[in-house]
Every structure is written in structure tokens, then in C-alpha cells.
N, C-alpha and C. Protein backbone atom coordinates (compact mmCIF):
# COMPACT_ATOMS: atom_id res chain seq x y z
N MET A 1 1.43 -41.04 1.89
CA MET A 1 0.45 -39.73 1.33
C MET A 1 -0.55 -41.00 0.24
N SER A 2 -1.62 -41.38 0.37
CA SER A 2 -2.37 -42.16 -0.73
C SER A 2 -2.53 -41.52 -1.87
N ALA A 3 -2.23 -42.18 -2.95
CA ALA A 3 -2.84 -41.78 -4.61
C ALA A 3 -4.09 -41.41 -4.71
N ASN A 4 -5.05 -42.06 -3.72
CA ASN A 4 -6.19 -41.35 -3.82
C ASN A 4 -6.44 -40.08 -2.96
N THR A 5 -5.62 -39.67 -1.85
CA THR A 5 -5.58 -38.18 -1.29
C THR A 5 -5.02 -36.57 -2.94
N ILE A 6 -3.92 -37.81 -3.37
CA ILE A 6 -3.01 -36.96 -4.66
C ILE A 6 -4.15 -36.68 -5.29
N ARG A 7 -4.99 -37.65 -5.68
CA ARG A 7 -5.73 -37.57 -7.10
C ARG A 7 -7.10 -36.43 -6.94
N LYS A 8 -7.73 -36.77 -5.39
CA LYS A 8 -8.36 -35.64 -5.05
C LYS A 8 -8.31 -34.18 -5.90
N ALA A 9 -6.87 -33.87 -4.85
CA ALA A 9 -6.12 -33.05 -4.58
C ALA A 9 -6.16 -32.29 -6.35
N LYS A 10 -5.54 -33.23 -7.33
CA LYS A 10 -5.60 -33.03 -8.31
C LYS A 10 -6.95 -32.33 -9.20
N LYS A 11 -7.96 -32.67 -8.84
CA LYS A 11 -9.02 -33.00 -9.26
C LYS A 11 -9.73 -31.43 -8.76
N LEU A 12 -9.47 -31.02 -7.39
CA LEU A 12 -10.14 -29.72 -7.14
C LEU A 12 -9.44 -28.60 -7.17
N VAL A 13 -8.12 -28.46 -7.88
CA VAL A 13 -7.31 -27.86 -8.50
C VAL A 13 -8.10 -27.73 -9.84
N GLU A 14 -7.79 -28.96 -10.85
CA GLU A 14 -7.96 -28.37 -12.14
C GLU A 14 -9.26 -28.28 -12.21
N SER A 15 -10.63 -27.93 -11.26
CA SER A 15 -11.41 -27.76 -11.40
C SER A 15 -12.09 -26.27 -10.83
N GLY A 16 -11.47 -25.54 -10.60
CA GLY A 16 -11.04 -24.65 -9.98
C GLY A 16 -11.67 -24.29 -8.20
N GLY A 17 -11.68 -25.40 -7.93
CA GLY A 17 -11.83 -25.62 -6.69
C GLY A 17 -11.20 -24.79 -5.30
N VAL A 18 -10.23 -24.25 -5.63
CA VAL A 18 -9.36 -23.78 -4.47
C VAL A 18 -9.51 -22.13 -4.96
N VAL A 19 -9.65 -21.06 -4.01
CA VAL A 19 -9.92 -19.82 -4.17
C VAL A 19 -8.78 -19.26 -2.62
N LYS A 20 -7.42 -18.35 -3.75
CA LYS A 20 -6.64 -18.01 -2.90
C LYS A 20 -7.63 -16.45 -2.12
N ILE A 21 -7.36 -16.42 -0.82
CA ILE A 21 -8.42 -15.64 -0.19
C ILE A 21 -7.10 -14.39 0.48
N ASP A 22 -6.02 -14.64 1.01
CA ASP A 22 -4.72 -14.19 1.69
C ASP A 22 -4.10 -14.94 1.11
N ASP A 23 -2.38 -14.69 2.04
CA ASP A 23 -1.11 -15.26 1.15
C ASP A 23 -1.33 -16.41 1.86
N ASP A 24 -1.82 -16.65 3.22
CA ASP A 24 -1.80 -18.32 3.74
C ASP A 24 -2.94 -19.28 4.05
N LEU A 25 -4.35 -18.27 3.66
CA LEU A 25 -6.07 -18.69 3.58
C LEU A 25 -6.49 -19.27 2.23
N PHE A 26 -7.04 -20.29 1.93
CA PHE A 26 -7.50 -20.77 0.92
C PHE A 26 -8.94 -20.93 1.22
N GLN A 27 -10.01 -21.16 0.69
CA GLN A 27 -11.15 -21.68 0.64
C GLN A 27 -10.88 -22.68 -0.66
N ILE A 28 -11.60 -23.78 -0.23
CA ILE A 28 -11.52 -24.78 -1.31
C ILE A 28 -12.48 -25.69 -0.91
N LYS A 29 -13.18 -26.47 -2.21
CA LYS A 29 -14.15 -27.02 -2.19
C LYS A 29 -13.92 -28.37 -1.30
N SER A 30 -15.40 -28.65 -0.94
CA SER A 30 -15.28 -30.47 -0.88
C SER A 30 -15.47 -31.20 -1.60
N SER A 31 -14.44 -32.35 -1.78
CA SER A 31 -14.59 -32.90 -2.96
C SER A 31 -15.73 -34.10 -2.78
N SER A 32 -16.52 -34.41 -1.73
CA SER A 32 -17.65 -35.24 -1.69
C SER A 32 -18.76 -34.65 -1.72
N ASP A 33 -19.09 -33.42 -1.02
CA ASP A 33 -20.28 -32.59 -0.90
C ASP A 33 -20.05 -31.37 -1.74
N PRO A 34 -20.94 -31.02 -2.40
CA PRO A 34 -20.46 -29.82 -3.82
C PRO A 34 -21.36 -27.97 -3.09
N THR A 35 -21.91 -28.77 -2.10
CA THR A 35 -22.50 -27.38 -1.02
C THR A 35 -21.34 -26.98 -0.22
N LYS A 36 -20.38 -27.75 0.19
CA LYS A 36 -19.28 -27.49 0.98
C LYS A 36 -18.12 -27.26 0.63
N SER A 37 -17.53 -26.34 1.57
CA SER A 37 -16.19 -25.36 1.33
C SER A 37 -15.35 -25.54 2.75
N TYR A 38 -14.24 -25.67 2.87
CA TYR A 38 -13.41 -25.19 4.19
C TYR A 38 -12.59 -24.26 3.78
N PHE A 39 -12.39 -23.97 5.04
CA PHE A 39 -11.09 -22.57 5.01
C PHE A 39 -9.89 -23.56 5.30
N VAL A 40 -8.90 -23.15 4.59
CA VAL A 40 -7.43 -23.91 4.74
C VAL A 40 -6.52 -23.26 4.64
N THR A 41 -5.49 -23.73 5.48
CA THR A 41 -3.87 -22.89 5.53
C THR A 41 -2.82 -23.90 5.01
N SER A 42 -1.97 -22.95 4.95
CA SER A 42 -0.53 -24.58 4.88
C SER A 42 -0.70 -25.50 5.78
N ASP A 43 -1.13 -25.34 6.71
CA ASP A 43 -1.02 -26.55 7.74
C ASP A 43 -1.91 -27.31 8.53
N THR A 44 -3.71 -26.54 8.07
CA THR A 44 -4.51 -26.89 8.97
C THR A 44 -5.81 -27.18 7.91
N CYS A 45 -6.67 -27.35 8.19
CA CYS A 45 -7.76 -27.47 7.55
C CYS A 45 -9.35 -27.93 8.52
N GLU A 46 -10.36 -27.45 7.93
CA GLU A 46 -11.33 -27.64 8.52
C GLU A 46 -11.90 -28.81 8.70
N CYS A 47 -11.45 -29.69 7.09
CA CYS A 47 -12.65 -31.12 7.18
C CYS A 47 -12.67 -32.19 7.58
N PRO A 48 -13.05 -33.11 7.89
CA PRO A 48 -13.43 -34.11 8.74
C PRO A 48 -12.17 -35.24 8.54
N GLY A 49 -11.52 -35.17 7.86
CA GLY A 49 -10.76 -35.97 7.47
C GLY A 49 -9.15 -35.48 7.64
N PHE A 50 -8.89 -34.29 8.00
CA PHE A 50 -7.93 -33.64 8.66
C PHE A 50 -8.09 -33.37 10.16
N LYS A 51 -9.46 -33.52 11.14
CA LYS A 51 -9.83 -33.59 12.26
C LYS A 51 -9.88 -34.83 12.62
N ASN A 52 -9.99 -35.48 11.80
CA ASN A 52 -10.18 -37.05 12.48
C ASN A 52 -8.65 -38.08 12.03
N PHE A 53 -7.35 -37.03 11.30
CA PHE A 53 -6.33 -37.91 10.88
C PHE A 53 -5.49 -38.77 11.73
N TYR A 54 -5.44 -37.64 13.44
CA TYR A 54 -5.00 -38.85 14.41
C TYR A 54 -5.42 -39.26 15.14
N LYS A 55 -6.65 -39.78 14.73
CA LYS A 55 -7.48 -40.29 15.38
C LYS A 55 -7.22 -42.18 14.51
N PHE A 56 -7.47 -42.15 13.37
CA PHE A 56 -7.08 -42.89 12.38
C PHE A 56 -5.84 -43.49 12.24
N HIS A 57 -4.34 -42.48 12.55
CA HIS A 57 -2.95 -42.81 11.82
C HIS A 57 -2.22 -42.00 13.30
N HIS A 58 -2.67 -42.59 14.77
CA HIS A 58 -2.27 -42.08 16.12
C HIS A 58 -0.80 -43.31 16.43
N GLY A 59 0.09 -43.03 16.15
CA GLY A 59 0.87 -43.24 17.24
C GLY A 59 1.82 -43.61 15.77
N LYS A 60 2.02 -43.30 14.10
CA LYS A 60 2.71 -43.35 13.38
C LYS A 60 3.44 -42.48 12.99
N GLY A 61 3.80 -41.56 13.63
CA GLY A 61 4.64 -40.36 13.53
C GLY A 61 4.36 -39.70 11.76
N LEU A 62 3.19 -39.74 11.90
CA LEU A 62 2.64 -38.61 10.39
C LEU A 62 2.20 -37.57 11.06
N LYS A 63 2.34 -36.52 10.03
CA LYS A 63 1.67 -35.13 9.95
C LYS A 63 0.30 -35.46 9.22
N ALA A 64 -0.84 -34.84 10.16
CA ALA A 64 -1.62 -34.39 9.36
C ALA A 64 -2.33 -33.70 8.11
N ASN A 65 -2.23 -35.02 7.13
CA ASN A 65 -2.89 -34.65 6.02
C ASN A 65 -4.24 -34.38 5.20
N CYS A 66 -4.63 -33.80 4.15
CA CYS A 66 -5.46 -34.28 3.59
C CYS A 66 -5.58 -33.78 1.93
N SER A 67 -6.68 -34.04 1.54
CA SER A 67 -6.26 -33.47 -0.17
C SER A 67 -6.89 -31.85 -0.19
N HIS A 68 -7.00 -31.02 1.05
CA HIS A 68 -7.06 -29.79 0.79
C HIS A 68 -6.14 -29.02 0.86
N LEU A 69 -5.26 -29.58 1.85
CA LEU A 69 -3.74 -29.50 2.15
C LEU A 69 -3.07 -29.63 0.88
N GLU A 70 -3.23 -30.82 0.32
CA GLU A 70 -2.20 -31.05 -1.11
C GLU A 70 -2.67 -30.35 -2.21
N ALA A 71 -3.34 -29.92 -2.14
CA ALA A 71 -4.23 -28.85 -3.44
C ALA A 71 -3.72 -27.73 -3.19
N ILE A 72 -3.67 -27.30 -2.26
CA ILE A 72 -2.93 -25.62 -2.05
C ILE A 72 -1.24 -26.03 -2.20
N ARG A 73 -0.75 -27.05 -1.88
CA ARG A 73 0.80 -27.44 -2.54
C ARG A 73 1.12 -27.14 -3.90
N ILE A 74 -0.52 -27.92 -4.24
CA ILE A 74 -0.51 -27.97 -6.34
C ILE A 74 -0.56 -26.46 -6.58
N PHE A 75 -1.33 -25.89 -6.08
CA PHE A 75 -2.07 -25.07 -6.20
C PHE A 75 -0.86 -23.74 -6.47
N LYS A 76 -0.03 -23.37 -5.03
CA LYS A 76 1.26 -22.80 -5.07
C LYS A 76 1.96 -23.17 -6.10
N LYS A 77 2.17 -24.31 -6.54
CA LYS A 77 3.42 -24.89 -7.05
C LYS A 77 2.81 -24.17 -8.68
N GLU A 78 2.09 -24.24 -9.26
CA GLU A 78 1.40 -23.91 -10.23
C GLU A 78 1.20 -22.55 -10.65
N ASN A 79 0.95 -21.93 -9.51
CA ASN A 79 0.82 -19.95 -9.56
C ASN A 79 1.93 -19.47 -8.94
N GLN A 80 3.23 -20.15 -9.38
CA GLN A 80 4.50 -19.20 -8.61
C GLN A 80 4.72 -18.33 -9.51
């Protein structure tokens, strides 16, 4: 995972951009467009970066990820 993805995820959590809706459903603000937000679970996200992950990283055995998924991990760790 890139340092940039982690940095964006931390910023989303610190700025209050993560809202827990249900046990495994979160609404997270877009880091590039303040008018947008995405519904995210612990392993899927609606954002273009997640949707296009395999297009850019195909064949490398990586699990799709984005700053929103990473933000959930950070949020959960801080709110245990």
C-alpha cells in the first residue's frame, strides 16, 4: 500500500470524514471532492480508485484497496 493512500486515510479520519452507519457500513468523504462521499464496508468501496484497482494492478496478487478502506481500519483501531 502506498504511503499516499495511508496519508489520505489518516487525514479522512482526523478531519471527521468517517461516519459509522452500521456495524460494517460507513460513509466516508471523498478526499478529492468535498461534495462526494462513498458507502464503504470492510472490504468494498464505491469509489473509482477501488473499482479500477484491478485494472491498474492486475496479475500482481494484490487485494483491492483504497484510502477509504484504510480509513475504516484506522477508525476502528482508534474507536475500540
